[in-house]
PDB file of C-alpha atoms in Angstrom:
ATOM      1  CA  UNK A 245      82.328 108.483 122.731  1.00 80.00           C
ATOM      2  CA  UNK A 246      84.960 106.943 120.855  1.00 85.00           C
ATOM      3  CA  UNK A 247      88.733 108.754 120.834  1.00 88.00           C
ATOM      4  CA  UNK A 248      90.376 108.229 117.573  1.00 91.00           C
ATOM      5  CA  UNK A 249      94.006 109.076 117.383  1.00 93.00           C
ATOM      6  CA  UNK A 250      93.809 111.301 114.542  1.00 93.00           C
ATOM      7  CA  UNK A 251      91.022 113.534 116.755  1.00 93.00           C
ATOM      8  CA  UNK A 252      93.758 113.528 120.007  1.00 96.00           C
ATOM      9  CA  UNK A 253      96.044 116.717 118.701  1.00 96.00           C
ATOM     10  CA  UNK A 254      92.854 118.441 117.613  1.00 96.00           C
ATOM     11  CA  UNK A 255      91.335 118.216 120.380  1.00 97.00           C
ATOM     12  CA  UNK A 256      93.728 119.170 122.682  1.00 97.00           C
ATOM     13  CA  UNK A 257      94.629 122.060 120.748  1.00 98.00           C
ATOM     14  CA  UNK A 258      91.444 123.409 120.477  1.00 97.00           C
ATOM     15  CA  UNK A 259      90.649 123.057 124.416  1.00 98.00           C
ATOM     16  CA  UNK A 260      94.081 125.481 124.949  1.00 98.00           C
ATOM     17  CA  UNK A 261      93.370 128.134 122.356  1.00 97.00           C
ATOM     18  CA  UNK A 262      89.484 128.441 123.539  1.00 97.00           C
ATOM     19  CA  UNK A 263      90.159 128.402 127.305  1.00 97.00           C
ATOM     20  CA  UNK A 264      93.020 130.767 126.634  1.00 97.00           C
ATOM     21  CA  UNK A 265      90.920 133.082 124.252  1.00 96.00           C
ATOM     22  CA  UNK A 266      87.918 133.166 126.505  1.00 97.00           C
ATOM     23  CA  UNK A 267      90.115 134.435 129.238  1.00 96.00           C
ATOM     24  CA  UNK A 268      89.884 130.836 131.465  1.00 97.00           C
ATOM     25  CA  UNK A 269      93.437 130.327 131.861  1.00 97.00           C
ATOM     26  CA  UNK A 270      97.025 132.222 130.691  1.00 97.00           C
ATOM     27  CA  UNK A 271      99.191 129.986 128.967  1.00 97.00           C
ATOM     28  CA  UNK A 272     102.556 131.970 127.762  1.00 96.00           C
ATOM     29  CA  UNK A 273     102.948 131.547 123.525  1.00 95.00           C
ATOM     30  CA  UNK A 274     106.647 129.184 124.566  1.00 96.00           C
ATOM     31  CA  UNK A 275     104.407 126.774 126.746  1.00 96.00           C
ATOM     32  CA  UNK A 276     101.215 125.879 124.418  1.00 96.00           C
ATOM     33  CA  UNK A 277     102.677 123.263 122.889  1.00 97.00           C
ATOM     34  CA  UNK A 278     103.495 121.216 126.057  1.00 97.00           C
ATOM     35  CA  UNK A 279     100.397 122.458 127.622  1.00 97.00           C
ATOM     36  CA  UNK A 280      98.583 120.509 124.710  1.00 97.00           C
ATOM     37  CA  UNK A 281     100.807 117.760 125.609  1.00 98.00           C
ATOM     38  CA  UNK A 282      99.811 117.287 128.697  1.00 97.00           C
ATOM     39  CA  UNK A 283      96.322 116.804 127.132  1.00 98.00           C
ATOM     40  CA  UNK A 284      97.259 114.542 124.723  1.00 98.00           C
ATOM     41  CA  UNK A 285      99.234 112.118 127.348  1.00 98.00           C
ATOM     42  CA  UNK A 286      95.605 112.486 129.194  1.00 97.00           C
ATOM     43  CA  UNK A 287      93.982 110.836 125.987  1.00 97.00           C
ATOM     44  CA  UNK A 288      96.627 108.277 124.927  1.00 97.00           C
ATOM     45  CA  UNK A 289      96.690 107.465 128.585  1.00 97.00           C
ATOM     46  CA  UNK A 290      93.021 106.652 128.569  1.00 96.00           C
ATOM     47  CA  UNK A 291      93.549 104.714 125.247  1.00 95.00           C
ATOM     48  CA  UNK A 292      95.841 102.885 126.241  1.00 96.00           C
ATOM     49  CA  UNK A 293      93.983 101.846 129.462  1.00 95.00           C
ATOM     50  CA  UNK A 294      90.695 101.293 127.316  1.00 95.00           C
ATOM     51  CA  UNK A 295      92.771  98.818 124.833  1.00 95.00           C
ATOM     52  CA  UNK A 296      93.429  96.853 127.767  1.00 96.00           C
ATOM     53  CA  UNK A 297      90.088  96.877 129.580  1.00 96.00           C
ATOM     54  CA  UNK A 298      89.166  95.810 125.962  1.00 93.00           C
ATOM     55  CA  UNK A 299      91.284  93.225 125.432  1.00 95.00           C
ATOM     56  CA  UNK A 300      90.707  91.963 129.779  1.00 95.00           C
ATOM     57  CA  UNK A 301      86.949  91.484 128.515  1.00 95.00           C
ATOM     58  CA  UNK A 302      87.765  89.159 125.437  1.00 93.00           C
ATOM     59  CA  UNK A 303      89.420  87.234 127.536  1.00 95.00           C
ATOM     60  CA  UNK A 304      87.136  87.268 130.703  1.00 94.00           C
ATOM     61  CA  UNK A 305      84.116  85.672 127.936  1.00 94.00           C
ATOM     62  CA  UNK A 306      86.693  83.560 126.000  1.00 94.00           C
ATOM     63  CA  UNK A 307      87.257  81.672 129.313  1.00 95.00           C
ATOM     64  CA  UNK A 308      83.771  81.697 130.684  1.00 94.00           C
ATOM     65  CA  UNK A 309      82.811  80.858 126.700  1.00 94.00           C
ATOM     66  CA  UNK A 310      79.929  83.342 126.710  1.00 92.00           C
ATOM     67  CA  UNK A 311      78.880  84.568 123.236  1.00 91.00           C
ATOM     68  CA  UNK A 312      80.105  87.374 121.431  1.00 86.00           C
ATOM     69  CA  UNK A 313      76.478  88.968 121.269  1.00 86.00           C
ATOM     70  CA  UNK A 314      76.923  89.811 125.054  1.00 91.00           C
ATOM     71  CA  UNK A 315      79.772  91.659 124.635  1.00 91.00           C
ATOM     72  CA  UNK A 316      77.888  94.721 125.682  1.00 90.00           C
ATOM     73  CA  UNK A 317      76.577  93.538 128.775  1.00 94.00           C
ATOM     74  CA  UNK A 318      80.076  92.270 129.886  1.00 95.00           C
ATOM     75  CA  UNK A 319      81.565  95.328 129.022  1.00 93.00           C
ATOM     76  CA  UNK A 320      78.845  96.862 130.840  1.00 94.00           C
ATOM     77  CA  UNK A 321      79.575  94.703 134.435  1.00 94.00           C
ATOM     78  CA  UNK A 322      83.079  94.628 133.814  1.00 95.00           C
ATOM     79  CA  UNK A 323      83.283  98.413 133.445  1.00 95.00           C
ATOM     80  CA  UNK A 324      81.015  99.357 136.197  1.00 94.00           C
ATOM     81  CA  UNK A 325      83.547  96.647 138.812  1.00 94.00           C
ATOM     82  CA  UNK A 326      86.563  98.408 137.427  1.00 93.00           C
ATOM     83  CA  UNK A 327      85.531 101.703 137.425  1.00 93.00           C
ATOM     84  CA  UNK A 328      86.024 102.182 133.454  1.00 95.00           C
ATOM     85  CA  UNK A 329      84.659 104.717 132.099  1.00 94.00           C
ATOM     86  CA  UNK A 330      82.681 103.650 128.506  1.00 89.00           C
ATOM     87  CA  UNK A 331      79.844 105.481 126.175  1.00 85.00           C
ATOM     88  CA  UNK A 332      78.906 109.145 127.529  1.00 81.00           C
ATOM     89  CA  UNK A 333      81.376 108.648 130.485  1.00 92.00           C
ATOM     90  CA  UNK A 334      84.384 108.862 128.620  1.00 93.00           C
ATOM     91  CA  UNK A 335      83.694 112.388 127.655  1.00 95.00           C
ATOM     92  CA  UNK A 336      82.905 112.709 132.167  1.00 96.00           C
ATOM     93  CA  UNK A 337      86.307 111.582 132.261  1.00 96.00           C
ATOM     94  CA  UNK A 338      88.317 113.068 130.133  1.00 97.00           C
ATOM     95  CA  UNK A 339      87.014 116.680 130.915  1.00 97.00           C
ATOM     96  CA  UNK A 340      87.308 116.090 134.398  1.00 97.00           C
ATOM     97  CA  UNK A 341      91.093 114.527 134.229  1.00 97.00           C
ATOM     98  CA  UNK A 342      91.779 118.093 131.580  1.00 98.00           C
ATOM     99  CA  UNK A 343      90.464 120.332 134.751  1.00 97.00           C
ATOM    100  CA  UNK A 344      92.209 118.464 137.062  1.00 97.00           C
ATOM    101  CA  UNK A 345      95.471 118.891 134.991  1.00 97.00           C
ATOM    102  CA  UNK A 346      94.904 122.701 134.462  1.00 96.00           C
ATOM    103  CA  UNK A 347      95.328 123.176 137.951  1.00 95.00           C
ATOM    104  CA  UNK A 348      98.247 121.547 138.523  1.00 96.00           C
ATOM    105  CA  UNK A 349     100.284 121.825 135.543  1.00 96.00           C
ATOM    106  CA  UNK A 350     103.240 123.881 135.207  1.00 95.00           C
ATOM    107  CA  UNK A 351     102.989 124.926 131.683  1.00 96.00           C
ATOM    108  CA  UNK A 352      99.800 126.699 132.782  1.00 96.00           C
ATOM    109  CA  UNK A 353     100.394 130.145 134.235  1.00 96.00           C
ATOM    110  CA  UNK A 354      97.157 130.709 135.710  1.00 96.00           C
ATOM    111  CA  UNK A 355      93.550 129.709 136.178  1.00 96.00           C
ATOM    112  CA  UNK A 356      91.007 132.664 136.197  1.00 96.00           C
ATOM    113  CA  UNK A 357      87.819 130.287 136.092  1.00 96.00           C
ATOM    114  CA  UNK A 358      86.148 128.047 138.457  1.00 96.00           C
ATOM    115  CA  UNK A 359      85.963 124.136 138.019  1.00 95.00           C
ATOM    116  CA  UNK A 360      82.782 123.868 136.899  1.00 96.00           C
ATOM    117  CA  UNK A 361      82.743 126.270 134.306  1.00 97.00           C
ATOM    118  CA  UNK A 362      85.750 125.162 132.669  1.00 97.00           C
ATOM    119  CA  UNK A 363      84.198 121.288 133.118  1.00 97.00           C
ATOM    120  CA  UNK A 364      81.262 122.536 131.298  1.00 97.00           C
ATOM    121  CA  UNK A 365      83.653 124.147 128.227  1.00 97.00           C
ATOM    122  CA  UNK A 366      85.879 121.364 128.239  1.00 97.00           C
ATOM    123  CA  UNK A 367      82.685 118.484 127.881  1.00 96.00           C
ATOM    124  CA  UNK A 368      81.569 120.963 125.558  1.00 96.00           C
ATOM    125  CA  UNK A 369      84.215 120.319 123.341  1.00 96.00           C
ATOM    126  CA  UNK A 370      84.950 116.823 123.748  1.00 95.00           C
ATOM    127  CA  UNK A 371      81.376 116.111 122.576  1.00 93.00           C
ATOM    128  CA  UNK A 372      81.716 118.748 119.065  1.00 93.00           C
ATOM    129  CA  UNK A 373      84.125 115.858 118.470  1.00 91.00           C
ATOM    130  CA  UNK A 374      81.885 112.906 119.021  1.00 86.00           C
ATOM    131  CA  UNK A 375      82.017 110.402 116.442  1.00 84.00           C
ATOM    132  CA  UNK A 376      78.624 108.560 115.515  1.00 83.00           C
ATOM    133  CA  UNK A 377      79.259 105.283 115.162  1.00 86.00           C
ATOM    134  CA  UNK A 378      76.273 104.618 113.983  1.00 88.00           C
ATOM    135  CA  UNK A 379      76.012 106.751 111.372  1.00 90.00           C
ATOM    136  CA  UNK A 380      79.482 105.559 109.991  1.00 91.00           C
ATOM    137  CA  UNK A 381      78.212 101.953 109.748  1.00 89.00           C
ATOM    138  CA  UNK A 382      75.138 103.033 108.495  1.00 91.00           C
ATOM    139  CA  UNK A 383      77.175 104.630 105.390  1.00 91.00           C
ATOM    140  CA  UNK A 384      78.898 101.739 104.989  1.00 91.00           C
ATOM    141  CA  UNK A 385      76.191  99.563 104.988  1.00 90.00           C
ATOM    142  CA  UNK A 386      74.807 101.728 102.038  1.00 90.00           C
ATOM    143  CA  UNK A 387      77.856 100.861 100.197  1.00 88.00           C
ATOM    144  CA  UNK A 388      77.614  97.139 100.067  1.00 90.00           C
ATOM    145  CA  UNK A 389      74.106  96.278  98.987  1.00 83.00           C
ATOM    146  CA  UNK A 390      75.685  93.777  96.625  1.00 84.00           C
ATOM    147  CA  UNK A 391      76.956  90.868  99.081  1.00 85.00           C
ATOM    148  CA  UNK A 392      74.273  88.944 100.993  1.00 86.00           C
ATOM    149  CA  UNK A 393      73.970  89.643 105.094  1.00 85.00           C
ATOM    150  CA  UNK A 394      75.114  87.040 107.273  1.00 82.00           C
ATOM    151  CA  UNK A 395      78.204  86.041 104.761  1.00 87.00           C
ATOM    152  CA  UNK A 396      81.690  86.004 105.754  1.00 89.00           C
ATOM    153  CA  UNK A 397      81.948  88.178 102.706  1.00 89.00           C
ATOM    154  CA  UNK A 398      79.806  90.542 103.900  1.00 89.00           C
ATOM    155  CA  UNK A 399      81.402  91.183 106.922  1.00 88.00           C
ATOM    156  CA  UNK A 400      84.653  91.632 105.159  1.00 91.00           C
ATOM    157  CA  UNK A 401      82.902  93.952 102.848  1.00 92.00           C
ATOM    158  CA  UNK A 402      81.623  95.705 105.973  1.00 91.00           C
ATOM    159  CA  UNK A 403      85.014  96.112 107.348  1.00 92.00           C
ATOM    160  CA  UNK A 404      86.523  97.504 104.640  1.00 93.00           C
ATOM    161  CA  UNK A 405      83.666  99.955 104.117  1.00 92.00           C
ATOM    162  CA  UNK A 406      83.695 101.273 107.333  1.00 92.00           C
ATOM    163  CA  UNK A 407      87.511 101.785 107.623  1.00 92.00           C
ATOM    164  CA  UNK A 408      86.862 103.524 103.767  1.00 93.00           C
ATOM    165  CA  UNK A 409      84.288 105.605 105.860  1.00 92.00           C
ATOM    166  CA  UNK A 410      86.710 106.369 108.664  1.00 92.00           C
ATOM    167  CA  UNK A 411      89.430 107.308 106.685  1.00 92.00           C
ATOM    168  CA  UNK A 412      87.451 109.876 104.382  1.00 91.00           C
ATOM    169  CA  UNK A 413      86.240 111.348 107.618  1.00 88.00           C
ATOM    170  CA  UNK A 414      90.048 111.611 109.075  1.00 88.00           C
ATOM    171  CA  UNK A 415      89.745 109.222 111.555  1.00 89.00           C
ATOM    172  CA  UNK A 416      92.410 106.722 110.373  1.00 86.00           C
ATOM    173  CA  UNK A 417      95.621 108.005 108.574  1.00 78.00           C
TER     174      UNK A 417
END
């Protein structure tokens, strides 16, 4: 999974209203809003934490010079060492650090279901908001049939397709 900023309030949102309309928790009407927040701190927190792992690999393989093409299995080692979550884990994570924080927030009156049942909502809804990446680039590609693969051009025309892609979808502003 892949968080994109736009998708944080709407997610967070959503998880409140369907816990609170299926009866899981009681949040009063004056605390939603900063019961969301504390949902959306969980996700920019996690962003912010992700830039950085992000940003610890390119330099762990710019100063060991390994290839760009490994970049998966570095990010693979490097998350499994450091305990960061990546692919199908984030969405683990993130429901897990939501349940954690409906029991122990104050802007949630009460709890009504067990863990694992509101887990099981929670990744539920964190995964109707899964982004395929592939698909996305797969679009894009089908936008720029005119420039040659393997072109400096072409990944520039790439780029810009996908972020055209992205931004029709509502995943950039």
């Amino acid at each position: 999974m892949k968080l994109y900023r736009t998708k944080i309030p709407v997610i967070a949102k959503e998880t409140v209203d369907t816990l609170c309309t299926d009866g899981d928790i009681e949040v009063e009407p004056n605390n939603r809003e900063e019961a969301e927040q504390d949902l959306v701190a969980i996700m920019e927190e996690f962003m912010r934490r992700d830039f950085s792992f992000r940003n610890k690999i390119k330099d762990h393989m710019s100063s060991r010079r390994i290839p760009y093409d490994r970049y998966g299995e570095v990010r693979k080692q490097m998350a499994d060492q450091m305990n960061h979550p990546y692919g199908d884990d984030i969405e683990r994570f993130l429901a897990r650090q939501f349940v954690e924080n409906l029991m122990i927030s104050r802007f949630i009156e009460e709890v009504y279901e067990e863990d694992k049942v509101l887990y099981k909502k929670v990744l539920g809804i964190l995964k109707m908001h899964h982004v395929d990446e592939r698909e996305i680039r797969e679009e894009a590609l089908s936008k720029i049939k005119n420039v040659r693969e393997g072109t400096v051009d072409f990944e520039i025309a790439l780029n810009n397709a996908v972020k055209e892609v992205k931004r029709r979808k509502g995943l950039l502003t």
